[in-house]
Amino acid sequence: MGVLFINKTILKNGLQIVLGAFIYAVAINDFLIPHQIWEGGVTGLTTIGYYALSIPPAVTNFVLNGILMLIGFRFLDKKTIWYSLWAVVWISAFLRLPPLLNYHTTQTIIPAIAGGVLMGISMWIIFRGEGTIAGSTILAKIMNRYFGMKNGSAMLMFDLCVAIPSAFIIGFQNMILTVIELYVSAVVLNGLLSRFGARKAVTIISSRTDEITSELSQLLQQGITLISAKGYYHQEKRPMIYAICTDKQVAQIVPLVSSIDPDAFVIVDNVHSVKGEALEKIL
């Protein structure tokens, strides 16, 4: 059973990474390269190689990412690096495909934003598959692991180191578009990562704790926590009910509590509920 679970996990992660790699390549081939919008990090360097030396992006991407993954072997989990290698292989393969959308426009802000959104989505999918796209994401993962910096923010920092000097090659306007694309990508990635495992935390203060807890237990079919509390003004001890649930469950909980105790005090907060070992996925 354990081996079967591991195989299913590997298969699921592998397929997610392939999907993410495909979306990543579409962003590059259909939105960025045709409109001379660069990327940061390794992808930006592959674009330099393409425009300045006519080196195929797939070749440069594979070589430079290979070097960075050797660094990753030293500082990151080996599993992450193997998944990243899988991502690099598929990104390199998909980059060889001709443009699928053949989208062209003189309104270059559109491909900059669209490319940034697709890049952010693709990296999120790959991160969910426990991999990276190598390049600056390897460095970002290292910054995240050892310094607590958010993945998207760390990536943006490293990518700008390549993107800003590119103004001397692609011009100031395209450099600005590149910075916009990188910023959009980082915002999308951080936003999606922060929503991983998002849940609602419900805190209930009532004089009819036992009745409410009993009903909630039947409704939620999950653990409920009772927290010992003491009111300052009346010095009255009373347990608070604390539960983690989904948006749909909150819609059921509130009327249920009100029907038992109309004077109950209910607090609903947004939280990120995730096992400790997966905490880095939301950062």
CSV table of C-alpha atoms in Angstrom, one decimal:
chain,number,residue,atom,x,y,z
A,1,MET,CA,0.0,0.0,0.0
A,2,GLY,CA,2.9,2.4,0.9
A,3,VAL,CA,4.6,1.7,-2.4
A,4,LEU,CA,1.4,2.3,-4.3
A,5,PHE,CA,0.8,5.6,-2.5
A,6,ILE,CA,4.3,6.7,-3.4
A,7,ASN,CA,3.9,5.7,-7.0
A,8,LYS,CA,0.6,7.6,-7.2
A,9,THR,CA,2.3,10.7,-5.7
A,10,ILE,CA,5.1,10.6,-8.1
A,11,LEU,CA,2.7,10.1,-11.0
A,12,LYS,CA,0.5,13.0,-9.9
A,13,ASN,CA,3.5,15.3,-9.4
A,14,GLY,CA,5.0,14.3,-12.7
A,15,LEU,CA,1.9,15.0,-14.6
A,16,GLN,CA,1.4,18.4,-12.8
A,17,ILE,CA,4.9,19.3,-13.8
A,18,VAL,CA,4.4,18.4,-17.4
A,19,LEU,CA,1.2,20.6,-17.5
A,20,GLY,CA,3.1,23.5,-15.9
A,21,ALA,CA,6.0,23.1,-18.3
A,22,PHE,CA,3.6,23.2,-21.3
A,23,ILE,CA,2.0,26.5,-20.0
A,24,TYR,CA,5.4,27.9,-19.3
A,25,ALA,CA,6.5,27.2,-22.9
A,26,VAL,CA,3.3,28.7,-24.3
A,27,ALA,CA,4.0,31.9,-22.4
A,28,ILE,CA,7.6,32.1,-23.8
A,29,ASN,CA,6.8,31.0,-27.4
A,30,ASP,CA,3.5,32.8,-27.9
A,31,PHE,CA,3.7,36.0,-25.8
A,32,LEU,CA,7.2,36.9,-24.8
A,33,ILE,CA,9.6,36.0,-27.6
A,34,PRO,CA,7.3,37.2,-30.5
A,35,HIS,CA,7.0,40.6,-28.8
A,36,GLN,CA,10.6,40.9,-27.7
A,37,ILE,CA,9.7,40.7,-24.0
A,38,TRP,CA,12.4,39.1,-22.0
A,39,GLU,CA,12.4,37.1,-18.9
A,40,GLY,CA,14.8,37.3,-15.9
A,41,GLY,CA,17.2,34.7,-14.7
A,42,VAL,CA,18.1,31.8,-17.0
A,43,THR,CA,15.1,32.4,-19.3
A,44,GLY,CA,16.3,36.0,-19.8
A,45,LEU,CA,19.8,34.7,-20.6
A,46,THR,CA,18.3,32.2,-23.1
A,47,THR,CA,16.6,35.1,-24.8
A,48,ILE,CA,19.9,36.9,-25.0
A,49,GLY,CA,21.5,33.9,-26.6
A,50,TYR,CA,18.6,33.6,-29.0
A,51,TYR,CA,18.7,37.3,-30.2
A,52,ALA,CA,22.5,37.9,-29.9
A,53,LEU,CA,24.0,34.6,-30.9
A,54,SER,CA,21.0,32.7,-32.5
A,55,ILE,CA,21.4,29.9,-30.0
A,56,PRO,CA,18.1,27.8,-29.7
A,57,PRO,CA,16.4,28.7,-26.4
A,58,ALA,CA,16.0,25.0,-25.6
A,59,VAL,CA,19.8,24.4,-25.6
A,60,THR,CA,20.7,27.4,-23.5
A,61,ASN,CA,17.9,26.6,-21.0
A,62,PHE,CA,19.0,23.0,-20.6
A,63,VAL,CA,22.7,23.8,-20.1
A,64,LEU,CA,22.4,26.8,-17.7
A,65,ASN,CA,19.7,25.1,-15.6
A,66,GLY,CA,21.9,22.0,-15.3
A,67,ILE,CA,24.6,24.1,-13.7
A,68,LEU,CA,22.1,25.7,-11.2
A,69,MET,CA,20.7,22.3,-10.3
A,70,LEU,CA,24.1,21.1,-9.3
A,71,ILE,CA,24.0,24.0,-6.8
A,72,GLY,CA,20.6,22.9,-5.8
A,73,PHE,CA,21.8,19.4,-4.9
A,74,ARG,CA,24.0,21.1,-2.3
A,75,PHE,CA,21.3,23.2,-0.6
A,76,LEU,CA,17.9,21.7,-1.4
A,77,ASP,CA,16.1,18.4,-1.0
A,78,LYS,CA,17.2,15.8,-3.6
A,79,LYS,CA,13.5,15.1,-4.4
A,80,THR,CA,13.0,18.7,-5.4
A,81,ILE,CA,16.0,18.6,-7.7
A,82,TRP,CA,14.9,15.4,-9.4
A,83,TYR,CA,11.4,16.9,-10.0
A,84,SER,CA,13.1,20.1,-11.3
A,85,LEU,CA,15.2,18.1,-13.7
A,86,TRP,CA,11.9,16.5,-15.0
A,87,ALA,CA,10.5,20.1,-15.4
A,88,VAL,CA,13.6,21.3,-17.3
A,89,VAL,CA,13.4,18.4,-19.7
A,90,TRP,CA,9.8,19.0,-20.5
A,91,ILE,CA,10.2,22.8,-20.7
A,92,SER,CA,13.1,22.3,-23.1
A,93,ALA,CA,11.0,19.9,-25.2
A,94,PHE,CA,8.0,22.2,-25.3
A,95,LEU,CA,10.1,25.2,-26.2
A,96,ARG,CA,11.0,23.4,-29.4
A,97,LEU,CA,7.4,23.5,-30.5
A,98,PRO,CA,6.3,26.2,-32.9
A,99,PRO,CA,4.0,28.9,-31.5
A,100,LEU,CA,0.5,27.5,-30.9
A,101,LEU,CA,-1.5,30.7,-30.7
A,102,ASN,CA,0.3,32.9,-33.3
A,103,TYR,CA,-0.8,35.9,-31.3
A,104,HIS,CA,0.6,39.2,-32.4
A,105,THR,CA,-0.4,42.7,-31.4
A,106,THR,CA,1.1,46.2,-31.3
A,107,GLN,CA,-0.4,46.7,-27.8
A,108,THR,CA,2.7,45.1,-26.2
A,109,ILE,CA,1.4,45.7,-22.6
A,110,ILE,CA,-1.2,42.9,-23.4
A,111,PRO,CA,1.4,40.1,-24.0
A,112,ALA,CA,3.5,41.4,-21.1
A,113,ILE,CA,0.5,40.9,-18.7
A,114,ALA,CA,-0.7,37.7,-20.3
A,115,GLY,CA,2.7,36.2,-20.3
A,116,GLY,CA,3.2,37.2,-16.7
A,117,VAL,CA,-0.1,35.6,-15.7
A,118,LEU,CA,0.8,32.4,-17.5
A,119,MET,CA,4.3,32.3,-16.1
A,120,GLY,CA,2.9,32.7,-12.5
A,121,ILE,CA,0.3,29.9,-13.1
A,122,SER,CA,2.8,27.6,-14.6
A,123,MET,CA,5.3,28.0,-11.8
A,124,TRP,CA,2.6,27.5,-9.2
A,125,ILE,CA,1.6,24.2,-10.9
A,126,ILE,CA,5.2,23.1,-11.0
A,127,PHE,CA,5.7,24.1,-7.3
A,128,ARG,CA,2.6,22.1,-6.4
A,129,GLY,CA,4.2,19.2,-8.1
A,130,GLU,CA,7.2,19.6,-5.7
A,131,GLY,CA,9.5,20.8,-8.4
A,132,THR,CA,10.9,24.1,-9.7
A,133,ILE,CA,11.7,25.4,-13.2
A,134,ALA,CA,15.3,25.6,-12.1
A,135,GLY,CA,17.0,28.8,-13.0
A,136,SER,CA,16.1,31.6,-10.6
A,137,THR,CA,13.6,29.4,-8.8
A,138,ILE,CA,16.4,27.2,-7.5
A,139,LEU,CA,18.0,30.4,-6.0
A,140,ALA,CA,14.6,31.5,-4.8
A,141,LYS,CA,14.0,28.1,-3.1
A,142,ILE,CA,17.4,28.5,-1.3
A,143,MET,CA,16.4,32.0,-0.2
A,144,ASN,CA,13.0,30.7,1.0
A,145,ARG,CA,14.5,27.8,2.9
A,146,TYR,CA,17.4,29.6,4.6
A,147,PHE,CA,16.1,33.2,4.9
A,148,GLY,CA,12.3,32.9,4.8
A,149,MET,CA,11.8,35.1,1.7
A,150,LYS,CA,8.7,34.4,-0.3
A,151,ASN,CA,9.4,32.4,-3.5
A,152,GLY,CA,7.9,34.9,-5.9
A,153,SER,CA,9.6,37.9,-4.2
A,154,ALA,CA,13.0,36.1,-4.3
A,155,MET,CA,12.5,35.2,-7.9
A,156,LEU,CA,11.7,38.8,-8.8
A,157,MET,CA,14.8,40.0,-7.1
A,158,PHE,CA,17.1,37.6,-9.1
A,159,ASP,CA,15.2,38.1,-12.3
A,160,LEU,CA,15.5,41.9,-12.2
A,161,CYS,CA,19.3,41.5,-12.0
A,162,VAL,CA,19.1,40.2,-15.6
A,163,ALA,CA,16.1,42.1,-16.9
A,164,ILE,CA,17.2,45.7,-16.0
A,165,PRO,CA,20.6,45.5,-17.8
A,166,SER,CA,18.7,44.2,-20.8
A,167,ALA,CA,17.7,47.7,-21.6
A,168,PHE,CA,21.1,48.1,-23.4
A,169,ILE,CA,20.1,45.4,-25.8
A,170,ILE,CA,16.3,45.4,-26.2
A,171,GLY,CA,15.7,49.1,-25.4
A,172,PHE,CA,14.1,50.9,-22.5
A,173,GLN,CA,10.5,50.3,-23.5
A,174,ASN,CA,10.9,46.5,-23.8
A,175,MET,CA,12.9,46.5,-20.6
A,176,ILE,CA,9.9,48.2,-18.8
A,177,LEU,CA,7.5,45.6,-20.4
A,178,THR,CA,9.8,42.9,-19.1
A,179,VAL,CA,9.8,44.3,-15.6
A,180,ILE,CA,6.0,44.5,-15.7
A,181,GLU,CA,5.8,40.8,-16.9
A,182,LEU,CA,8.1,39.7,-14.1
A,183,TYR,CA,6.1,41.7,-11.5
A,184,VAL,CA,2.8,40.2,-12.6
A,185,SER,CA,4.3,36.7,-12.6
A,186,ALA,CA,5.7,37.2,-9.0
A,187,VAL,CA,2.3,38.6,-7.8
A,188,VAL,CA,0.4,35.7,-9.4
A,189,LEU,CA,2.8,33.1,-8.0
A,190,ASN,CA,2.8,34.5,-4.5
A,191,GLY,CA,-1.0,34.8,-4.5
A,192,LEU,CA,-1.6,31.3,-5.7
A,193,LEU,CA,1.0,29.9,-3.2
A,194,SER,CA,-0.6,31.8,-0.3
A,195,ARG,CA,-4.0,30.2,-1.1
A,196,PHE,CA,-2.6,26.7,-0.8
A,197,GLY,CA,-4.5,25.0,1.9
A,198,ALA,CA,-6.6,28.1,2.6
A,199,ARG,CA,-9.3,27.5,5.2
A,200,LYS,CA,-11.6,29.4,7.6
A,201,ALA,CA,-11.0,29.4,11.3
A,202,VAL,CA,-14.2,29.7,13.3
A,203,THR,CA,-14.1,30.7,17.0
A,204,ILE,CA,-17.4,30.5,18.9
A,205,ILE,CA,-18.1,32.0,22.4
A,206,SER,CA,-21.4,30.9,23.9
A,207,SER,CA,-23.0,29.9,27.2
A,208,ARG,CA,-24.3,26.7,25.5
A,209,THR,CA,-21.0,25.3,24.5
A,210,ASP,CA,-21.9,21.6,25.0
A,211,GLU,CA,-24.9,21.8,22.7
A,212,ILE,CA,-23.1,23.7,20.0
A,213,THR,CA,-20.1,21.4,20.1
A,214,SER,CA,-22.3,18.3,19.8
A,215,GLU,CA,-24.1,19.6,16.8
A,216,LEU,CA,-20.9,20.8,15.1
A,217,SER,CA,-19.3,17.5,15.6
A,218,GLN,CA,-22.1,15.8,13.7
A,219,LEU,CA,-22.1,18.4,11.0
A,220,LEU,CA,-18.3,18.7,10.4
A,221,GLN,CA,-17.3,15.1,11.1
A,222,GLN,CA,-13.9,16.3,12.2
A,223,GLY,CA,-11.9,17.4,15.2
A,224,ILE,CA,-13.1,20.4,17.2
A,225,THR,CA,-11.0,22.2,19.8
A,226,LEU,CA,-12.2,23.6,23.1
A,227,ILE,CA,-10.0,26.4,24.5
A,228,SER,CA,-10.2,27.4,28.1
A,229,ALA,CA,-10.9,31.1,28.5
A,230,LYS,CA,-11.7,33.5,31.2
A,231,GLY,CA,-13.6,36.8,30.8
A,232,TYR,CA,-11.8,39.8,32.3
A,233,TYR,CA,-14.9,41.9,33.3
A,234,HIS,CA,-17.0,39.1,35.0
A,235,GLN,CA,-14.1,36.8,35.7
A,236,GLU,CA,-16.2,34.0,34.3
A,237,LYS,CA,-14.5,30.9,33.0
A,238,ARG,CA,-16.0,29.5,29.7
A,239,PRO,CA,-14.5,27.3,27.0
A,240,MET,CA,-14.3,28.7,23.4
A,241,ILE,CA,-15.0,26.5,20.4
A,242,TYR,CA,-12.4,26.5,17.7
A,243,ALA,CA,-12.7,24.7,14.4
A,244,ILE,CA,-11.0,24.8,10.9
A,245,CYS,CA,-13.5,24.4,8.0
A,246,THR,CA,-14.2,25.3,4.4
A,247,ASP,CA,-16.3,28.3,3.1
A,248,LYS,CA,-19.2,25.9,2.5
A,249,GLN,CA,-19.1,24.6,6.1
A,250,VAL,CA,-19.0,28.2,7.5
A,251,ALA,CA,-22.3,28.9,5.6
A,252,GLN,CA,-23.8,25.9,7.6
A,253,ILE,CA,-22.1,26.7,10.9
A,254,VAL,CA,-23.3,30.3,11.4
A,255,PRO,CA,-27.1,29.6,11.1
A,256,LEU,CA,-26.7,26.4,13.2
A,257,VAL,CA,-25.0,28.3,16.1
A,258,SER,CA,-27.6,31.1,15.9
A,259,SER,CA,-30.4,28.6,16.1
A,260,ILE,CA,-29.0,27.1,19.4
A,261,ASP,CA,-27.8,30.4,20.9
A,262,PRO,CA,-28.8,33.7,19.3
A,263,ASP,CA,-26.5,35.6,21.6
A,264,ALA,CA,-23.4,33.5,20.6
A,265,PHE,CA,-20.3,35.4,19.5
A,266,VAL,CA,-18.9,34.0,16.3
A,267,ILE,CA,-15.5,35.0,14.8
A,268,VAL,CA,-14.5,33.8,11.3
A,269,ASP,CA,-10.9,34.3,10.1
A,270,ASN,CA,-9.0,33.4,6.9
A,271,VAL,CA,-6.2,31.0,7.7
A,272,HIS,CA,-3.7,28.8,5.9
A,273,SER,CA,-4.0,25.3,7.2
A,274,VAL,CA,-1.2,23.0,6.1
A,275,LYS,CA,1.0,20.3,7.6
A,276,GLY,CA,4.3,21.5,8.8
A,277,GLU,CA,6.3,19.5,6.2
A,278,ALA,CA,4.4,21.3,3.4
A,279,LEU,CA,4.6,24.8,4.9
A,280,GLU,CA,7.1,26.0,2.3
A,281,LYS,CA,4.5,25.5,-0.4
A,282,ILE,CA,2.5,28.6,0.9
A,283,LEU,CA,5.5,30.9,1.1
